[in-house]
PDB file of C-alpha atoms in Angstrom:
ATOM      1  CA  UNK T   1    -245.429 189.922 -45.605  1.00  0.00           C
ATOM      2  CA  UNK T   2    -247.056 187.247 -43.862  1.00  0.00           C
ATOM      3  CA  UNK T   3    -245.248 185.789 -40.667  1.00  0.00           C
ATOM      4  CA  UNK T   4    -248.064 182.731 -40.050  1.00  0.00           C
ATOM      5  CA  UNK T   5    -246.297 180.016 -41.689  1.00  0.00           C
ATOM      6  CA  UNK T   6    -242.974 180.252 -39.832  1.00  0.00           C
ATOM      7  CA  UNK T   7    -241.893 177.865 -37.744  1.00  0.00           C
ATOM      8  CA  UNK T   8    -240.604 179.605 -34.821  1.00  0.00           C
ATOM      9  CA  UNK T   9    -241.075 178.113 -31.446  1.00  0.00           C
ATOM     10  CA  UNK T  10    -241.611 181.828 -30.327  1.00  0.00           C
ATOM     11  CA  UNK T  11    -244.403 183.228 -31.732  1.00  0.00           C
ATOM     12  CA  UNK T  12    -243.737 187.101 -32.559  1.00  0.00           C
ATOM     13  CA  UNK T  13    -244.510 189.184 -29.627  1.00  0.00           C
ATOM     14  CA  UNK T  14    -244.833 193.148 -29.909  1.00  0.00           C
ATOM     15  CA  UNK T  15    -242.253 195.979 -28.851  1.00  0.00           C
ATOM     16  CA  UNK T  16    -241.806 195.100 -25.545  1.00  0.00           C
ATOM     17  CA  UNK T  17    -242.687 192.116 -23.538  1.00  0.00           C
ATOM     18  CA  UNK T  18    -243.713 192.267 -19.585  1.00  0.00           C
ATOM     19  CA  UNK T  19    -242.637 188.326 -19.453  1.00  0.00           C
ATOM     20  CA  UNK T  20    -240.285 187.676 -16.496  1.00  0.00           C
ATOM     21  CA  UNK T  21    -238.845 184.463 -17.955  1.00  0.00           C
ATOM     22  CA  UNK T  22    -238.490 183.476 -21.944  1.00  0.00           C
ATOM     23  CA  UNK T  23    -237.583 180.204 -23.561  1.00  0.00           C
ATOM     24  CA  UNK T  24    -235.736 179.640 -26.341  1.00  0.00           C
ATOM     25  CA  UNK T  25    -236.156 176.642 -29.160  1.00  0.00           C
ATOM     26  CA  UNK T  26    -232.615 175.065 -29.902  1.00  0.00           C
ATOM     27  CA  UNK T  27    -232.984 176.246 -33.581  1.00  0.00           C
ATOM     28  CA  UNK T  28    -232.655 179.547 -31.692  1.00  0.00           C
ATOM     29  CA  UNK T  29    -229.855 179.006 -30.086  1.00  0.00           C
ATOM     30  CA  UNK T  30    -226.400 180.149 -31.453  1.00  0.00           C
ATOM     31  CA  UNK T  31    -224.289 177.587 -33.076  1.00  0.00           C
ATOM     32  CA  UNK T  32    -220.803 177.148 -34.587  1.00  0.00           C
ATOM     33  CA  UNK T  33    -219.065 179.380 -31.875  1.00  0.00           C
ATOM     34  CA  UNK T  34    -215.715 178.738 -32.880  1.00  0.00           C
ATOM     35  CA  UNK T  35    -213.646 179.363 -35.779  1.00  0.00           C
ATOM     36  CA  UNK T  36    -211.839 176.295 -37.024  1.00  0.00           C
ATOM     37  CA  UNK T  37    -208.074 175.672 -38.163  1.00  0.00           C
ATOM     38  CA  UNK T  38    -206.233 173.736 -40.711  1.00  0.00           C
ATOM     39  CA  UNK T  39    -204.916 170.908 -38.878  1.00  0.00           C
ATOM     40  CA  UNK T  40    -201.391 169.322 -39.868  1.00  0.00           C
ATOM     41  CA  UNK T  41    -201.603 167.657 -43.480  1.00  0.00           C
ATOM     42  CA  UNK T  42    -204.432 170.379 -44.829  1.00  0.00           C
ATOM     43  CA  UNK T  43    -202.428 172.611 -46.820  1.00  0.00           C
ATOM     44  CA  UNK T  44    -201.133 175.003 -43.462  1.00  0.00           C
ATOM     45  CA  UNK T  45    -199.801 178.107 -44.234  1.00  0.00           C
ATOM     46  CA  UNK T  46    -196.595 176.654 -43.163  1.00  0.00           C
ATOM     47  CA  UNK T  47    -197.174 173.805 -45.734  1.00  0.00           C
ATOM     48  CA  UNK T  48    -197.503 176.479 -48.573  1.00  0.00           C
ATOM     49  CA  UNK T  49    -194.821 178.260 -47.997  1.00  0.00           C
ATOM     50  CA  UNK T  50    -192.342 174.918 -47.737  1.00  0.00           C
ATOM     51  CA  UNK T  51    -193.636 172.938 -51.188  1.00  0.00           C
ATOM     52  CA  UNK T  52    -191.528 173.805 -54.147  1.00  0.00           C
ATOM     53  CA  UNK T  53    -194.207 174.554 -56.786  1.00  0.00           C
ATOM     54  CA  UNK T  54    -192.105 174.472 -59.896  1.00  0.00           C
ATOM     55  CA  UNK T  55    -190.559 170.738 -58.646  1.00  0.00           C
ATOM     56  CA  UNK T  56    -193.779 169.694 -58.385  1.00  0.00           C
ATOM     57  CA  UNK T  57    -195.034 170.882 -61.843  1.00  0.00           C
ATOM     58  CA  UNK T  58    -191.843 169.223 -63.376  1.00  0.00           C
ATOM     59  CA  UNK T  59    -192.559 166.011 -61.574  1.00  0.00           C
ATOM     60  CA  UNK T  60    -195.863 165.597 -62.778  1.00  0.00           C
ATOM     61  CA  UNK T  61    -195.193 167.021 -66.575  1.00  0.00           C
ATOM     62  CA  UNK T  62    -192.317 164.004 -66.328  1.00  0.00           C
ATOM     63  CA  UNK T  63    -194.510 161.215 -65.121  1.00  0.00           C
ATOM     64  CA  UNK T  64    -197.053 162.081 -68.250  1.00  0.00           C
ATOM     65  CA  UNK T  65    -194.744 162.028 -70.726  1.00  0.00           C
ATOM     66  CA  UNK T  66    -193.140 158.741 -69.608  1.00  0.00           C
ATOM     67  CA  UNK T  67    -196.378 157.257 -69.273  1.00  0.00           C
ATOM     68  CA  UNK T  68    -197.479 158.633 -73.177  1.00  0.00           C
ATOM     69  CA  UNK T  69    -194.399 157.179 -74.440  1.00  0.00           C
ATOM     70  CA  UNK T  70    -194.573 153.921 -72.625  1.00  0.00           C
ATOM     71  CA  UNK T  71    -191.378 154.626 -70.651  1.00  0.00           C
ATOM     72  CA  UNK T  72    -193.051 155.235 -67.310  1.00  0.00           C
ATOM     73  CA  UNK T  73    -193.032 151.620 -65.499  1.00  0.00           C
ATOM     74  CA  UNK T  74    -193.966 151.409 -61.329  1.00  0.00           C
ATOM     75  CA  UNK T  75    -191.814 149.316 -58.793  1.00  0.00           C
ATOM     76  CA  UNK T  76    -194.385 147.204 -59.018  1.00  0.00           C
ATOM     77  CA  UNK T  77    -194.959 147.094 -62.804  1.00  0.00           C
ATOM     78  CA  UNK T  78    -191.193 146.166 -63.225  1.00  0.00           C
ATOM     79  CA  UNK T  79    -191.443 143.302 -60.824  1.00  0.00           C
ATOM     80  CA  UNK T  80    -194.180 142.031 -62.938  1.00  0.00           C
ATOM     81  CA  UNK T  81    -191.801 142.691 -66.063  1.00  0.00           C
ATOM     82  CA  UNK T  82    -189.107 140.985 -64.585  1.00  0.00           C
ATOM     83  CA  UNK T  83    -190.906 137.583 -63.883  1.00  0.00           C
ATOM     84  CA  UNK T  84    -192.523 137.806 -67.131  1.00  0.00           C
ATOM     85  CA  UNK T  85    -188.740 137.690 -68.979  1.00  0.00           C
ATOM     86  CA  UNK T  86    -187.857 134.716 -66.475  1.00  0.00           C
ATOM     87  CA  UNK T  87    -190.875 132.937 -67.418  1.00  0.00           C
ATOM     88  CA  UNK T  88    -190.410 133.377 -71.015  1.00  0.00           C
ATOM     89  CA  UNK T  89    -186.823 132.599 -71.173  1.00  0.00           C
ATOM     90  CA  UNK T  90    -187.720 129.089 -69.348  1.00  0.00           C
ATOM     91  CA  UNK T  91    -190.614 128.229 -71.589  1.00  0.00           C
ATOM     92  CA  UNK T  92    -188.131 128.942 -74.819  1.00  0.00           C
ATOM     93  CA  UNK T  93    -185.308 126.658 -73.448  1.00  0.00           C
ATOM     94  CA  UNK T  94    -188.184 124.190 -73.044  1.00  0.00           C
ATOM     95  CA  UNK T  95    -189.093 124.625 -76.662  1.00  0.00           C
ATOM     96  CA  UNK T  96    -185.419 124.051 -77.894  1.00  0.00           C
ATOM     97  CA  UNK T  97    -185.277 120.830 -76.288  1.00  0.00           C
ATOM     98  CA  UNK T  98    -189.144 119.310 -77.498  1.00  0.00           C
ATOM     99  CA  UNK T  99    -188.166 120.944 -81.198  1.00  0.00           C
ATOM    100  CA  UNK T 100    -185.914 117.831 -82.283  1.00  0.00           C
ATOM    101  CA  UNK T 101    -188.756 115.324 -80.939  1.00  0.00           C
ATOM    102  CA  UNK T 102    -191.448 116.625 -82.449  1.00  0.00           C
ATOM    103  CA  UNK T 103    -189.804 116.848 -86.001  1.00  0.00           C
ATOM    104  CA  UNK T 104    -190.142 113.278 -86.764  1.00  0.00           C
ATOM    105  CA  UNK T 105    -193.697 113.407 -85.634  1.00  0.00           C
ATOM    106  CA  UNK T 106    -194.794 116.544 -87.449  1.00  0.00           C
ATOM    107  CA  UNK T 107    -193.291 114.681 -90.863  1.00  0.00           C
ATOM    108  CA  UNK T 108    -195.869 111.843 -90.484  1.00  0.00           C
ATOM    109  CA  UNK T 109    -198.514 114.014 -89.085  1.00  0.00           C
ATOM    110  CA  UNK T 110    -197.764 115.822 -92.583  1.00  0.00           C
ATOM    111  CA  UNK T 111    -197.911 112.417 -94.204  1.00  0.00           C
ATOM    112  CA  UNK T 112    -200.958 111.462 -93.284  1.00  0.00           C
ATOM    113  CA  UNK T 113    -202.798 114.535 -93.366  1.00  0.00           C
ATOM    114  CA  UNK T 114    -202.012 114.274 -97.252  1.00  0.00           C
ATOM    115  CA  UNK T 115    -203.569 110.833 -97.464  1.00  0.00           C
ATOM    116  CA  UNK T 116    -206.853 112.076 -95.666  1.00  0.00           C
ATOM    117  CA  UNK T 117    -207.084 115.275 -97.868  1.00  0.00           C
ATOM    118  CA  UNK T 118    -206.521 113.339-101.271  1.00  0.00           C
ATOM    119  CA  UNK T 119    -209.374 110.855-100.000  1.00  0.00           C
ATOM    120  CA  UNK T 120    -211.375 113.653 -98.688  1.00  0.00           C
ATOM    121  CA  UNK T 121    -211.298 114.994-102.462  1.00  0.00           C
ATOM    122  CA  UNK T 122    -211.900 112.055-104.464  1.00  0.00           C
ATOM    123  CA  UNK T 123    -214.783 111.383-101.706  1.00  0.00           C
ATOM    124  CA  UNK T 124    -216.211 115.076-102.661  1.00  0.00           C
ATOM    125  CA  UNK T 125    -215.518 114.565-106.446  1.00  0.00           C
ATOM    126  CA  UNK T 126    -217.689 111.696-105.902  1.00  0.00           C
ATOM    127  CA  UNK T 127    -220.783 113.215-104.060  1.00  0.00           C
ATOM    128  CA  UNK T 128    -220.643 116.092-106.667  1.00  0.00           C
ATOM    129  CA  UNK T 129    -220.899 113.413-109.964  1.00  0.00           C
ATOM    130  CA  UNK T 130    -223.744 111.534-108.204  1.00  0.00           C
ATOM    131  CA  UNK T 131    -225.788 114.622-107.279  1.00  0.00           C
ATOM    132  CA  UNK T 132    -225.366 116.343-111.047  1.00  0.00           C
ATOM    133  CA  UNK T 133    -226.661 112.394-112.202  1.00  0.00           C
ATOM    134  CA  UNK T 134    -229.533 112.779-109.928  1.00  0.00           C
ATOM    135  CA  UNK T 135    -230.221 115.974-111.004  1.00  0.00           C
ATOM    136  CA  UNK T 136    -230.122 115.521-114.837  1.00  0.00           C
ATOM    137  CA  UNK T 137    -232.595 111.887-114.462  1.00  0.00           C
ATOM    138  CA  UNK T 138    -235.050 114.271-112.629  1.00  0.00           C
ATOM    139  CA  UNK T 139    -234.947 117.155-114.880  1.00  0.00           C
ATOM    140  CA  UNK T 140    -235.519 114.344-118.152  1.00  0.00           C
ATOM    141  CA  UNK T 141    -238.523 112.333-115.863  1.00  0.00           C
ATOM    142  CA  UNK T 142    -240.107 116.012-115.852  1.00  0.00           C
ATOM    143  CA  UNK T 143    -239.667 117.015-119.299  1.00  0.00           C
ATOM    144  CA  UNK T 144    -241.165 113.304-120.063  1.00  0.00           C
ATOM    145  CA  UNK T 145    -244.174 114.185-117.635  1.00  0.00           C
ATOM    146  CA  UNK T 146    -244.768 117.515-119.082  1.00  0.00           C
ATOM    147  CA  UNK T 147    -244.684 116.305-122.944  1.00  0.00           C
ATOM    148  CA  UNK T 148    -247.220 113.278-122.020  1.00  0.00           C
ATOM    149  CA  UNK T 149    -249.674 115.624-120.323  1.00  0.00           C
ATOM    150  CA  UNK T 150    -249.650 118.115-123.531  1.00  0.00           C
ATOM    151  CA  UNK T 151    -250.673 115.241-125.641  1.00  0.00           C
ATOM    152  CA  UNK T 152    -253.456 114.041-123.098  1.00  0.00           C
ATOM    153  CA  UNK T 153    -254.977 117.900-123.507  1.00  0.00           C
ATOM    154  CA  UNK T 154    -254.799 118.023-127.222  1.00  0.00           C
ATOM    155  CA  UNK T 155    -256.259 114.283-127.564  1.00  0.00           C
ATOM    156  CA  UNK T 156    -258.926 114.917-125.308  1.00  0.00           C
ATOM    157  CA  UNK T 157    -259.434 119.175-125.596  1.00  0.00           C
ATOM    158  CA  UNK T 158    -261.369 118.926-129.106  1.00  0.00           C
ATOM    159  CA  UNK T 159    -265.080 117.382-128.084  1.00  0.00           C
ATOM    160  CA  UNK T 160    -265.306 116.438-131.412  1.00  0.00           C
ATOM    161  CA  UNK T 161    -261.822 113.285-131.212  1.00  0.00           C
ATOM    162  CA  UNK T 162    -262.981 112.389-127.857  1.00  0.00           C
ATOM    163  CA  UNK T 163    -265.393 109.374-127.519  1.00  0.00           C
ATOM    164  CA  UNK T 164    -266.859 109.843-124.150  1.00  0.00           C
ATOM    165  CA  UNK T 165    -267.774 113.361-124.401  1.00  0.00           C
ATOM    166  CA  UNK T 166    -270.959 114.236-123.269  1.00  0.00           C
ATOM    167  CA  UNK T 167    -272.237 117.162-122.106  1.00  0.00           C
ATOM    168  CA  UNK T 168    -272.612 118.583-119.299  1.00  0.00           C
ATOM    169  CA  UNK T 169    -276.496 118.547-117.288  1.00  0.00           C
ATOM    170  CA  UNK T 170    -277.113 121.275-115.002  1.00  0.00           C
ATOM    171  CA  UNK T 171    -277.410 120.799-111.167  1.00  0.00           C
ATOM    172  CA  UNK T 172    -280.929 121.483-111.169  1.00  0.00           C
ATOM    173  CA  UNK T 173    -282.003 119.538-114.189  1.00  0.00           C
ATOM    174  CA  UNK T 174    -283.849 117.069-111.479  1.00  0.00           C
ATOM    175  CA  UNK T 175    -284.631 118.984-108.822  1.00  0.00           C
ATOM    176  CA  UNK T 176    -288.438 118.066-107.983  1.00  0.00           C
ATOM    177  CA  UNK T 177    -289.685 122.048-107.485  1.00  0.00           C
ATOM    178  CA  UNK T 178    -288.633 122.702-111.396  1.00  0.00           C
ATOM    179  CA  UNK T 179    -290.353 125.271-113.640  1.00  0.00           C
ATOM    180  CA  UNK T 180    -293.249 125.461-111.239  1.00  0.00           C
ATOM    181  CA  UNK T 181    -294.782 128.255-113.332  1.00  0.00           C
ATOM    182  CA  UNK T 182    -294.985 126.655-116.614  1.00  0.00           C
ATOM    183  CA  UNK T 183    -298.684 126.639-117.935  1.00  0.00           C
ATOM    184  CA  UNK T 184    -299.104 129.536-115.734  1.00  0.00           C
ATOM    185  CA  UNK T 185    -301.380 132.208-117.832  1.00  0.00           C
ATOM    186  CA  UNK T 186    -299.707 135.676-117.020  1.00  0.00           C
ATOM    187  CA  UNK T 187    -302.767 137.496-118.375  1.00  0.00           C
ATOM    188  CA  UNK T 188    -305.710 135.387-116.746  1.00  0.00           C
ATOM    189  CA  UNK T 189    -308.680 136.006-117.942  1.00  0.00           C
ATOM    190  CA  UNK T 190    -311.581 138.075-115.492  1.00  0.00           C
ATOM    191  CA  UNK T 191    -313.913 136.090-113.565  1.00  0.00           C
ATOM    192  CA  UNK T 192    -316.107 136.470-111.005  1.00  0.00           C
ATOM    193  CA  UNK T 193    -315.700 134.867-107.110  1.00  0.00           C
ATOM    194  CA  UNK T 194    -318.336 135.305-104.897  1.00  0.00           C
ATOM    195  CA  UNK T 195    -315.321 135.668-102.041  1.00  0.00           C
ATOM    196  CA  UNK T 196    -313.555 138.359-101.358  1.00  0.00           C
ATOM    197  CA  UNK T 197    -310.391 136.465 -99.932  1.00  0.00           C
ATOM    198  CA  UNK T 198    -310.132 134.397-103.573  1.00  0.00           C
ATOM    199  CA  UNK T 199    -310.989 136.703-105.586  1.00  0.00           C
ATOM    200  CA  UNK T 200    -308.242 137.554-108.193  1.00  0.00           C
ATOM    201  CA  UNK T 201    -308.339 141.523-107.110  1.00  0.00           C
ATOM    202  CA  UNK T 202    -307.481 140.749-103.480  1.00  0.00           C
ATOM    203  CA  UNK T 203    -304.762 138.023-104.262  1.00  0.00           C
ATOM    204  CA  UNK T 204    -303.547 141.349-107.103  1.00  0.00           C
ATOM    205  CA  UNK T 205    -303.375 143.562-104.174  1.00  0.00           C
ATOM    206  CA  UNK T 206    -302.098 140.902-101.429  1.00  0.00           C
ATOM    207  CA  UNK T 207    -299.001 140.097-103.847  1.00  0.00           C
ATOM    208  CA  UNK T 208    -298.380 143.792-104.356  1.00  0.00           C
ATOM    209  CA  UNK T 209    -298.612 145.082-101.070  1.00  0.00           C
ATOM    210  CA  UNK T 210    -298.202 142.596 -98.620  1.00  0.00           C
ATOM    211  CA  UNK T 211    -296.546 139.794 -99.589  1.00  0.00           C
TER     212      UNK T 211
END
């Protein structure tokens, strides 16, 4: 195996080297000279041996249960409790004594309320009879439109009942290039040109294969 890619600061040297002085890299060096101990709040061996395992196990195994069934509650959770009862028992004896004011308010309150819903209904009733009006004059103004333009097609459908029927001229009735070949012979008869660019052969064979 290959040694060329290490990263030594040494290279390799054979079995014995006639040097009188080396130097070492600080990678070379040894490090982590002495063993380490557990200082005081690591888990010592003293530590160990003093914690009583099972109290422990019990403590915790208490402390989850309370806390599953609610029970468990802090020093600093029942603080918080306790203010939370004082400020509730305040806010009820305030209650009490606003209860017999607002009475005779809440009764008109009640009163009125009443008023403003009956009005609120008989203003709804009302929307709801004028939209079904509008609805049914539009519906009869469209049956009226459809019924007149049924009679308009069957007046003016048969050519024959209407008056100002006429028919129809095609788009290129008066166009000026129109029927260009009438009087045309398509069988003309032979003649003779004295040209050969006339003559009816060449125009034949021009039409044919040229044009």
């Amino acid at each position: 195996m290959t040694t060329a890619a290490r990263p030594t600061f040494d290279p390799a040297r054979g079995y014995d080297s006639k040097a009188p002085s080396l130097q070492y890299s600080s990678r070379d060096l040894a490090a982590h000279t002495k063993l380490k101990y557990r200082q005081p709040g690591q888990l010592t061996q003293e530590e160990l041996e003093n914690i009583d395992l099972r109290e422990e196990l019990l403590k915790a195994e208490r402390e989850h249960f309370d806390k599953k069934n609610g029970a468990f509650i802090s020093t600093e959770d029942q603080h918080t409790e306790d203010r939370r009862r004082l400020l509730l028992e305040a806010s009820a004896l305030d209650k009490d004594d606003s209860d017999d004011d607002s009475e005779e308010d809440s009764e008109s309150e009640e009163e009125e309320e009443d008023d403003d819903t009956a009005a609120l209904i008989a203003e709804l009733e009302k929307i709801k009879r004028e939209r079904a009006e509008e609805k049914e004059r539009q519906e009869m103004a469209k049956l009226e439109e459809e019924e007149l333009q049924k009679q308009e097609v069957a007046l003016t459908g048969n050519p024959i009942l209407n008056k100002d029927f006429s028919v129809k001229r095609r788009w290129d009735d008066d166009v000026i290039f129109k029927n260009q070949a009438r009087g045309v012979d398509d069988k003309p008869k032979k003649r003779f040109i004295n040209d050969t660019l006339r003559s009816d052969f060449h125009r034949k064979f021009m039409n044919k294969y040229v044009k």
